[in-house]
PDB file of C-alpha atoms in Angstrom:
ATOM      1  CA  MET A   1      39.379  15.583 -68.713  1.00 36.00           C
ATOM      2  CA  PRO A   2      41.222  17.905 -66.140  1.00 43.00           C
ATOM      3  CA  GLN A   3      42.491  21.192 -67.553  1.00 44.00           C
ATOM      4  CA  THR A   4      46.181  21.412 -67.994  1.00 47.00           C
ATOM      5  CA  ARG A   5      46.436  25.167 -67.402  1.00 54.00           C
ATOM      6  CA  GLY A   6      44.428  25.288 -64.176  1.00 71.00           C
ATOM      7  CA  TYR A   7      47.001  27.185 -62.214  1.00 80.00           C
ATOM      8  CA  ALA A   8      48.197  29.594 -64.883  1.00 80.00           C
ATOM      9  CA  GLY A   9      49.802  32.714 -63.316  1.00 77.00           C
ATOM     10  CA  ILE A  10      49.511  31.311 -59.749  1.00 83.00           C
ATOM     11  CA  SER A  11      52.321  30.569 -57.400  1.00 84.00           C
ATOM     12  CA  LEU A  12      52.387  27.323 -55.500  1.00 87.00           C
ATOM     13  CA  THR A  13      50.765  27.613 -52.030  1.00 87.00           C
ATOM     14  CA  PRO A  14      50.485  25.011 -49.158  1.00 85.00           C
ATOM     15  CA  LYS A  15      46.762  24.687 -49.860  1.00 87.00           C
ATOM     16  CA  ILE A  16      47.425  23.840 -53.558  1.00 89.00           C
ATOM     17  CA  ALA A  17      50.319  21.616 -52.561  1.00 89.00           C
ATOM     18  CA  ASP A  18      47.960  19.731 -50.183  1.00 90.00           C
ATOM     19  CA  LYS A  19      45.677  18.768 -53.174  1.00 90.00           C
ATOM     20  CA  LEU A  20      48.577  17.897 -55.534  1.00 92.00           C
ATOM     21  CA  ILE A  21      50.351  15.745 -52.975  1.00 92.00           C
ATOM     22  CA  ARG A  22      47.189  13.768 -52.303  1.00 90.00           C
ATOM     23  CA  GLN A  23      46.392  13.414 -56.058  1.00 90.00           C
ATOM     24  CA  CYS A  24      49.922  12.014 -56.544  1.00 91.00           C
ATOM     25  CA  PHE A  25      50.505   9.898 -53.499  1.00 91.00           C
ATOM     26  CA  THR A  26      47.186   8.863 -51.829  1.00 89.00           C
ATOM     27  CA  GLY A  27      47.684   5.336 -50.529  1.00 89.00           C
ATOM     28  CA  GLN A  28      51.397   5.192 -51.067  1.00 90.00           C
ATOM     29  CA  GLN A  29      53.925   4.246 -48.429  1.00 89.00           C
ATOM     30  CA  ASN A  30      57.528   5.440 -47.694  1.00 86.00           C
ATOM     31  CA  VAL A  31      57.820   8.046 -50.474  1.00 88.00           C
ATOM     32  CA  PRO A  32      61.056  10.021 -50.348  1.00 85.00           C
ATOM     33  CA  ILE A  33      60.442  13.719 -49.791  1.00 82.00           C
ATOM     34  CA  ASN A  34      62.645  14.590 -52.821  1.00 83.00           C
ATOM     35  CA  GLN A  35      60.382  12.522 -55.033  1.00 88.00           C
ATOM     36  CA  ILE A  36      57.315  14.292 -53.525  1.00 90.00           C
ATOM     37  CA  ARG A  37      58.807  17.680 -54.119  1.00 86.00           C
ATOM     38  CA  THR A  38      59.941  16.867 -57.769  1.00 89.00           C
ATOM     39  CA  GLN A  39      56.622  15.286 -58.774  1.00 90.00           C
ATOM     40  CA  VAL A  40      54.383  17.887 -57.215  1.00 91.00           C
ATOM     41  CA  LEU A  41      56.271  20.815 -58.775  1.00 89.00           C
ATOM     42  CA  GLN A  42      56.316  19.121 -62.166  1.00 89.00           C
ATOM     43  CA  LEU A  43      52.564  18.552 -61.971  1.00 90.00           C
ATOM     44  CA  PHE A  44      51.904  22.121 -60.849  1.00 90.00           C
ATOM     45  CA  GLN A  45      54.049  23.573 -63.674  1.00 88.00           C
ATOM     46  CA  GLN A  46      52.309  21.336 -66.160  1.00 88.00           C
ATOM     47  CA  LYS A  47      49.124  22.792 -64.995  1.00 86.00           C
ATOM     48  CA  GLY A  48      50.511  26.364 -65.800  1.00 87.00           C
ATOM     49  CA  GLY A  49      51.682  27.221 -62.250  1.00 86.00           C
ATOM     50  CA  SER A  50      54.628  29.487 -61.468  1.00 82.00           C
ATOM     51  CA  PRO A  51      57.591  28.325 -59.342  1.00 76.00           C
ATOM     52  CA  PRO A  52      56.915  28.778 -55.527  1.00 75.00           C
ATOM     53  CA  LYS A  53      57.982  32.013 -54.004  1.00 70.00           C
ATOM     54  CA  ASN A  54      58.573  30.240 -50.676  1.00 68.00           C
ATOM     55  CA  VAL A  55      60.898  27.201 -50.864  1.00 64.00           C
ATOM     56  CA  HIS A  56      59.241  25.601 -47.754  1.00 75.00           C
ATOM     57  CA  VAL A  57      55.815  25.223 -49.432  1.00 83.00           C
ATOM     58  CA  ILE A  58      56.101  21.356 -49.702  1.00 84.00           C
ATOM     59  CA  ALA A  59      57.339  21.025 -46.232  1.00 81.00           C
ATOM     60  CA  LYS A  60      54.554  23.201 -44.885  1.00 81.00           C
ATOM     61  CA  SER A  61      51.932  21.211 -46.791  1.00 85.00           C
ATOM     62  CA  LEU A  62      53.344  17.805 -45.473  1.00 84.00           C
ATOM     63  CA  THR A  63      53.014  19.214 -41.925  1.00 80.00           C
ATOM     64  CA  ARG A  64      49.426  20.172 -42.660  1.00 82.00           C
ATOM     65  CA  LEU A  65      48.628  16.836 -43.986  1.00 85.00           C
ATOM     66  CA  GLN A  66      50.322  15.087 -41.064  1.00 79.00           C
ATOM     67  CA  ASN A  67      48.297  17.084 -38.555  1.00 77.00           C
ATOM     68  CA  ALA A  68      45.158  16.306 -40.513  1.00 81.00           C
ATOM     69  CA  GLY A  69      45.852  12.628 -40.106  1.00 82.00           C
ATOM     70  CA  ILE A  70      46.429  12.246 -43.901  1.00 86.00           C
ATOM     71  CA  ALA A  71      50.226  11.879 -43.945  1.00 86.00           C
ATOM     72  CA  SER A  72      52.741  10.334 -41.552  1.00 84.00           C
ATOM     73  CA  SER A  73      56.565  10.135 -41.398  1.00 76.00           C
ATOM     74  CA  SER A  74      58.101   7.359 -39.447  1.00 63.00           C
ATOM     75  CA  ASN A  75      61.542   7.756 -41.030  1.00 64.00           C
ATOM     76  CA  TYR A  76      63.376  11.118 -41.670  1.00 61.00           C
ATOM     77  CA  GLY A  77      62.625  12.040 -45.256  1.00 70.00           C
ATOM     78  CA  PHE A  78      60.003   9.393 -46.000  1.00 79.00           C
ATOM     79  CA  TRP A  79      56.255   9.901 -46.094  1.00 84.00           C
ATOM     80  CA  SER A  80      53.249   7.576 -46.186  1.00 87.00           C
ATOM     81  CA  PHE A  81      49.763   8.633 -47.107  1.00 89.00           C
ATOM     82  CA  GLN A  82      46.281   7.457 -46.132  1.00 86.00           C
ATOM     83  CA  ASP A  83      43.990   6.249 -48.816  1.00 81.00           C
ATOM     84  CA  VAL A  84      41.562   9.218 -48.465  1.00 70.00           C
ATOM     85  CA  PRO A  85      39.885  10.419 -51.680  1.00 65.00           C
ATOM     86  CA  VAL A  86      40.640  13.993 -52.677  1.00 61.00           C
ATOM     87  CA  SER A  87      37.412  16.012 -52.914  1.00 54.00           C
ATOM     88  CA  SER A  88      36.212  19.559 -52.106  1.00 40.00           C
ATOM     89  CA  SER A  89      34.114  18.005 -49.450  1.00 39.00           C
ATOM     90  CA  SER A  90      37.169  16.991 -47.425  1.00 43.00           C
ATOM     91  CA  PRO A  91      39.580  19.924 -47.255  1.00 43.00           C
ATOM     92  CA  VAL A  92      42.638  19.808 -45.069  1.00 46.00           C
ATOM     93  CA  GLU A  93      41.236  22.904 -43.277  1.00 43.00           C
ATOM     94  CA  ALA A  94      38.292  20.763 -41.797  1.00 38.00           C
ATOM     95  CA  HIS A  95      40.746  18.784 -39.666  1.00 38.00           C
ATOM     96  CA  PRO A  96      42.195  19.882 -36.272  1.00 37.00           C
ATOM     97  CA  VAL A  97      44.235  23.080 -36.334  1.00 37.00           C
ATOM     98  CA  LEU A  98      48.042  22.803 -36.040  1.00 35.00           C
ATOM     99  CA  THR A  99      49.520  23.200 -32.607  1.00 38.00           C
ATOM    100  CA  THR A 100      52.489  25.405 -32.059  1.00 37.00           C
ATOM    101  CA  SER A 101      54.744  22.408 -31.503  1.00 38.00           C
ATOM    102  CA  HIS A 102      54.108  21.040 -34.872  1.00 38.00           C
ATOM    103  CA  ILE A 103      54.541  24.148 -36.961  1.00 40.00           C
ATOM    104  CA  PRO A 104      57.830  24.062 -38.789  1.00 46.00           C
ATOM    105  CA  LEU A 105      60.375  26.618 -37.595  1.00 47.00           C
ATOM    106  CA  GLU A 106      60.336  29.637 -39.984  1.00 55.00           C
ATOM    107  CA  TYR A 107      63.331  31.366 -41.455  1.00 59.00           C
ATOM    108  CA  ASP A 108      62.607  34.791 -39.764  1.00 66.00           C
ATOM    109  CA  GLN A 109      62.889  33.174 -36.261  1.00 78.00           C
ATOM    110  CA  LEU A 110      66.197  31.684 -37.006  1.00 82.00           C
ATOM    111  CA  GLN A 111      67.491  34.814 -38.780  1.00 80.00           C
ATOM    112  CA  LYS A 112      67.158  36.663 -35.483  1.00 84.00           C
ATOM    113  CA  VAL A 113      69.859  34.536 -34.009  1.00 88.00           C
ATOM    114  CA  ALA A 114      71.915  33.285 -37.046  1.00 89.00           C
ATOM    115  CA  LYS A 115      73.734  35.291 -39.618  1.00 88.00           C
ATOM    116  CA  LYS A 116      72.689  32.884 -42.354  1.00 88.00           C
ATOM    117  CA  VAL A 117      69.952  30.260 -42.577  1.00 87.00           C
ATOM    118  CA  VAL A 118      69.868  27.567 -45.309  1.00 84.00           C
ATOM    119  CA  GLY A 119      68.013  24.296 -45.835  1.00 82.00           C
ATOM    120  CA  GLU A 120      64.563  22.923 -45.395  1.00 77.00           C
ATOM    121  CA  SER A 121      62.809  20.545 -43.038  1.00 77.00           C
ATOM    122  CA  THR A 122      59.391  19.328 -42.008  1.00 74.00           C
ATOM    123  CA  GLY A 123      60.155  19.988 -38.344  1.00 74.00           C
ATOM    124  CA  ASN A 124      62.282  22.219 -36.143  1.00 80.00           C
ATOM    125  CA  GLY A 125      65.585  20.243 -36.163  1.00 84.00           C
ATOM    126  CA  GLY A 126      68.904  21.335 -37.554  1.00 88.00           C
ATOM    127  CA  VAL A 127      72.578  21.976 -37.305  1.00 90.00           C
ATOM    128  CA  TYR A 128      74.405  25.125 -36.082  1.00 89.00           C
ATOM    129  CA  VAL A 129      77.822  26.743 -36.491  1.00 91.00           C
ATOM    130  CA  ILE A 130      78.761  28.955 -33.543  1.00 89.00           C
ATOM    131  CA  ALA A 131      81.987  30.926 -33.268  1.00 87.00           C
ATOM    132  CA  ALA A 132      83.209  32.558 -30.143  1.00 74.00           C
ATOM    133  CA  GLN A 133      85.151  35.779 -29.610  1.00 60.00           C
ATOM    134  CA  VAL A 134      84.009  37.330 -32.846  1.00 58.00           C
ATOM    135  CA  GLU A 135      81.892  40.419 -33.563  1.00 50.00           C
ATOM    136  CA  ARG A 136      78.505  40.198 -35.018  1.00 46.00           C
ATOM    137  CA  SER A 137      79.618  41.834 -38.230  1.00 42.00           C
ATOM    138  CA  THR A 138      82.036  38.993 -38.891  1.00 48.00           C
ATOM    139  CA  ASP A 139      82.410  37.834 -42.542  1.00 53.00           C
ATOM    140  CA  THR A 140      80.973  34.280 -42.629  1.00 56.00           C
ATOM    141  CA  ASN A 141      83.872  33.167 -45.046  1.00 63.00           C
ATOM    142  CA  GLN A 142      86.647  33.620 -42.410  1.00 78.00           C
ATOM    143  CA  ARG A 143      87.676  30.595 -40.370  1.00 84.00           C
ATOM    144  CA  TYR A 144      87.291  30.604 -36.577  1.00 86.00           C
ATOM    145  CA  GLU A 145      87.190  28.084 -33.880  1.00 89.00           C
ATOM    146  CA  CYS A 146      83.423  27.003 -34.311  1.00 91.00           C
ATOM    147  CA  LYS A 147      81.270  24.761 -32.284  1.00 92.00           C
ATOM    148  CA  ILE A 148      79.252  22.567 -34.667  1.00 94.00           C
ATOM    149  CA  GLY A 149      76.333  20.947 -33.009  1.00 93.00           C
ATOM    150  CA  MET A 150      72.730  19.894 -33.677  1.00 93.00           C
ATOM    151  CA  ALA A 151      69.311  20.136 -32.333  1.00 91.00           C
ATOM    152  CA  SER A 152      66.736  17.359 -33.029  1.00 86.00           C
ATOM    153  CA  SER A 153      63.619  19.229 -31.978  1.00 81.00           C
ATOM    154  CA  ASP A 154      64.180  23.080 -31.594  1.00 85.00           C
ATOM    155  CA  LEU A 155      67.049  24.567 -33.346  1.00 89.00           C
ATOM    156  CA  HIS A 156      66.130  28.197 -32.511  1.00 89.00           C
ATOM    157  CA  ARG A 157      66.023  27.516 -28.796  1.00 88.00           C
ATOM    158  CA  ARG A 158      69.246  25.608 -28.781  1.00 89.00           C
ATOM    159  CA  ILE A 159      71.172  28.376 -30.465  1.00 90.00           C
ATOM    160  CA  THR A 160      69.680  30.919 -28.150  1.00 89.00           C
ATOM    161  CA  GLN A 161      70.885  28.809 -25.180  1.00 88.00           C
ATOM    162  CA  LEU A 162      74.402  28.657 -26.461  1.00 87.00           C
ATOM    163  CA  LEU A 163      74.888  32.193 -27.651  1.00 85.00           C
ATOM    164  CA  LYS A 164      77.060  34.317 -25.272  1.00 75.00           C
ATOM    165  CA  THR A 165      78.397  37.800 -26.211  1.00 64.00           C
ATOM    166  CA  PRO A 166      80.552  38.034 -28.193  1.00 73.00           C
ATOM    167  CA  SER A 167      79.841  34.665 -29.734  1.00 85.00           C
ATOM    168  CA  VAL A 168      77.763  34.518 -32.955  1.00 89.00           C
ATOM    169  CA  CYS A 169      75.890  31.872 -34.802  1.00 92.00           C
ATOM    170  CA  LEU A 170      77.395  32.052 -38.340  1.00 91.00           C
ATOM    171  CA  LEU A 171      75.111  29.433 -39.943  1.00 92.00           C
ATOM    172  CA  ALA A 172      72.021  27.487 -39.214  1.00 93.00           C
ATOM    173  CA  ILE A 173      71.057  24.504 -41.345  1.00 92.00           C
ATOM    174  CA  LYS A 174      67.452  23.236 -41.260  1.00 88.00           C
ATOM    175  CA  THR A 175      67.381  19.446 -41.956  1.00 86.00           C
ATOM    176  CA  ASP A 176      65.354  16.395 -41.065  1.00 82.00           C
ATOM    177  CA  GLN A 177      68.542  14.569 -40.416  1.00 85.00           C
ATOM    178  CA  PRO A 178      70.422  16.664 -37.962  1.00 89.00           C
ATOM    179  CA  GLY A 179      72.260  13.915 -36.234  1.00 90.00           C
ATOM    180  CA  LEU A 180      73.499  12.316 -39.481  1.00 89.00           C
ATOM    181  CA  LEU A 181      74.583  15.745 -40.809  1.00 92.00           C
ATOM    182  CA  GLU A 182      76.370  16.767 -37.635  1.00 93.00           C
ATOM    183  CA  SER A 183      78.247  13.362 -37.530  1.00 93.00           C
ATOM    184  CA  ALA A 184      79.274  13.606 -41.186  1.00 92.00           C
ATOM    185  CA  LEU A 185      80.611  17.300 -40.778  1.00 94.00           C
ATOM    186  CA  HIS A 186      82.547  16.278 -37.710  1.00 94.00           C
ATOM    187  CA  LYS A 187      84.146  13.293 -39.453  1.00 94.00           C
ATOM    188  CA  ILE A 188      85.069  15.318 -42.619  1.00 94.00           C
ATOM    189  CA  LEU A 189      86.580  18.123 -40.574  1.00 94.00           C
ATOM    190  CA  LYS A 190      88.630  15.759 -38.363  1.00 93.00           C
ATOM    191  CA  LEU A 191      89.960  14.192 -41.526  1.00 94.00           C
ATOM    192  CA  LYS A 192      90.974  17.675 -42.732  1.00 92.00           C
ATOM    193  CA  GLY A 193      92.862  18.154 -39.381  1.00 92.00           C
ATOM    194  CA  ARG A 194      90.624  20.991 -38.349  1.00 90.00           C
ATOM    195  CA  GLU A 195      90.529  20.082 -34.706  1.00 88.00           C
ATOM    196  CA  PRO A 196      92.349  22.874 -32.624  1.00 82.00           C
ATOM    197  CA  GLU A 197      95.030  22.034 -30.213  1.00 75.00           C
ATOM    198  CA  GLY A 198      94.383  22.543 -26.471  1.00 65.00           C
ATOM    199  CA  PRO A 199      91.274  22.355 -24.415  1.00 60.00           C
ATOM    200  CA  SER A 200      88.867  23.903 -26.833  1.00 63.00           C
ATOM    201  CA  GLY A 201      85.999  21.689 -26.034  1.00 66.00           C
ATOM    202  CA  LYS A 202      83.951  19.056 -27.932  1.00 79.00           C
ATOM    203  CA  GLU A 203      82.559  19.633 -31.448  1.00 87.00           C
ATOM    204  CA  VAL A 204      84.947  22.569 -32.041  1.00 91.00           C
ATOM    205  CA  PHE A 205      86.792  22.991 -35.346  1.00 92.00           C
ATOM    206  CA  HIS A 206      88.733  25.561 -37.380  1.00 91.00           C
ATOM    207  CA  THR A 207      86.209  26.243 -40.087  1.00 92.00           C
ATOM    208  CA  SER A 208      83.902  28.886 -41.628  1.00 91.00           C
ATOM    209  CA  ALA A 209      80.215  29.116 -42.447  1.00 90.00           C
ATOM    210  CA  GLU A 210      80.993  29.055 -46.136  1.00 91.00           C
ATOM    211  CA  GLU A 211      82.920  25.793 -45.735  1.00 92.00           C
ATOM    212  CA  VAL A 212      80.250  24.035 -43.738  1.00 93.00           C
ATOM    213  CA  GLU A 213      77.490  25.062 -46.095  1.00 90.00           C
ATOM    214  CA  PHE A 214      79.781  23.729 -48.989  1.00 90.00           C
ATOM    215  CA  LEU A 215      80.172  20.426 -47.319  1.00 91.00           C
ATOM    216  CA  TRP A 216      76.442  20.212 -46.535  1.00 89.00           C
ATOM    217  CA  ARG A 217      75.642  20.604 -50.219  1.00 83.00           C
ATOM    218  CA  LEU A 218      78.495  18.197 -51.182  1.00 83.00           C
ATOM    219  CA  LEU A 219      77.062  15.512 -48.824  1.00 82.00           C
ATOM    220  CA  GLY A 220      73.681  15.706 -50.702  1.00 71.00           C
ATOM    221  CA  LEU A 221      71.647  16.375 -47.705  1.00 53.00           C
ATOM    222  CA  ILE A 222      70.265  19.519 -49.374  1.00 50.00           C
ATOM    223  CA  PRO A 223      66.689  19.261 -50.776  1.00 48.00           C
ATOM    224  CA  GLY A 224      66.835  18.375 -54.519  1.00 44.00           C
TER     225      GLY A 224
END
């Protein structure tokens, strides 16, 4: 019988998550990422483990498994797993090394170009909020004319391309559904009458980073 306290005093790491994900979901198809996250964390804590220090542990593990040919994601937020037995003789590390293009974008990269970074994703996509004509010390709670756009593959690069002094990226949201989130935010802000008068350009609204983050959480596109 397996020990129930096998991870006592240990924080969850991608390597441990690899094993737990495979134990829970080997051979299963189209599993929602929220179910994966919840079930793995519950099992880890049942075995005595401590809450993860890094909120992206599950996403990192899924990417490792994907590049090892064990997991795949054909639809955003849903994962399928090969029927590969979990054993010490077949560690994920024995499979091909991750290439740079498949490594999820880390918070520290985005924090170099955005005042605040939230969310979680298994890739590099996300949504940005960029305000023009403001200083970099701007309070993210204040409303400005903000461009709200998305990048499906490289959020960091897209923000860097758009930033021009004195514009600033007030918020970056990592998500596996950037197009859906962007569209929802645009529709809500239009309904609230936040489109500025005059030729301000597409995707521009009177809003703040705090408001956009609130709407994102309200929409339920935050990891559970």
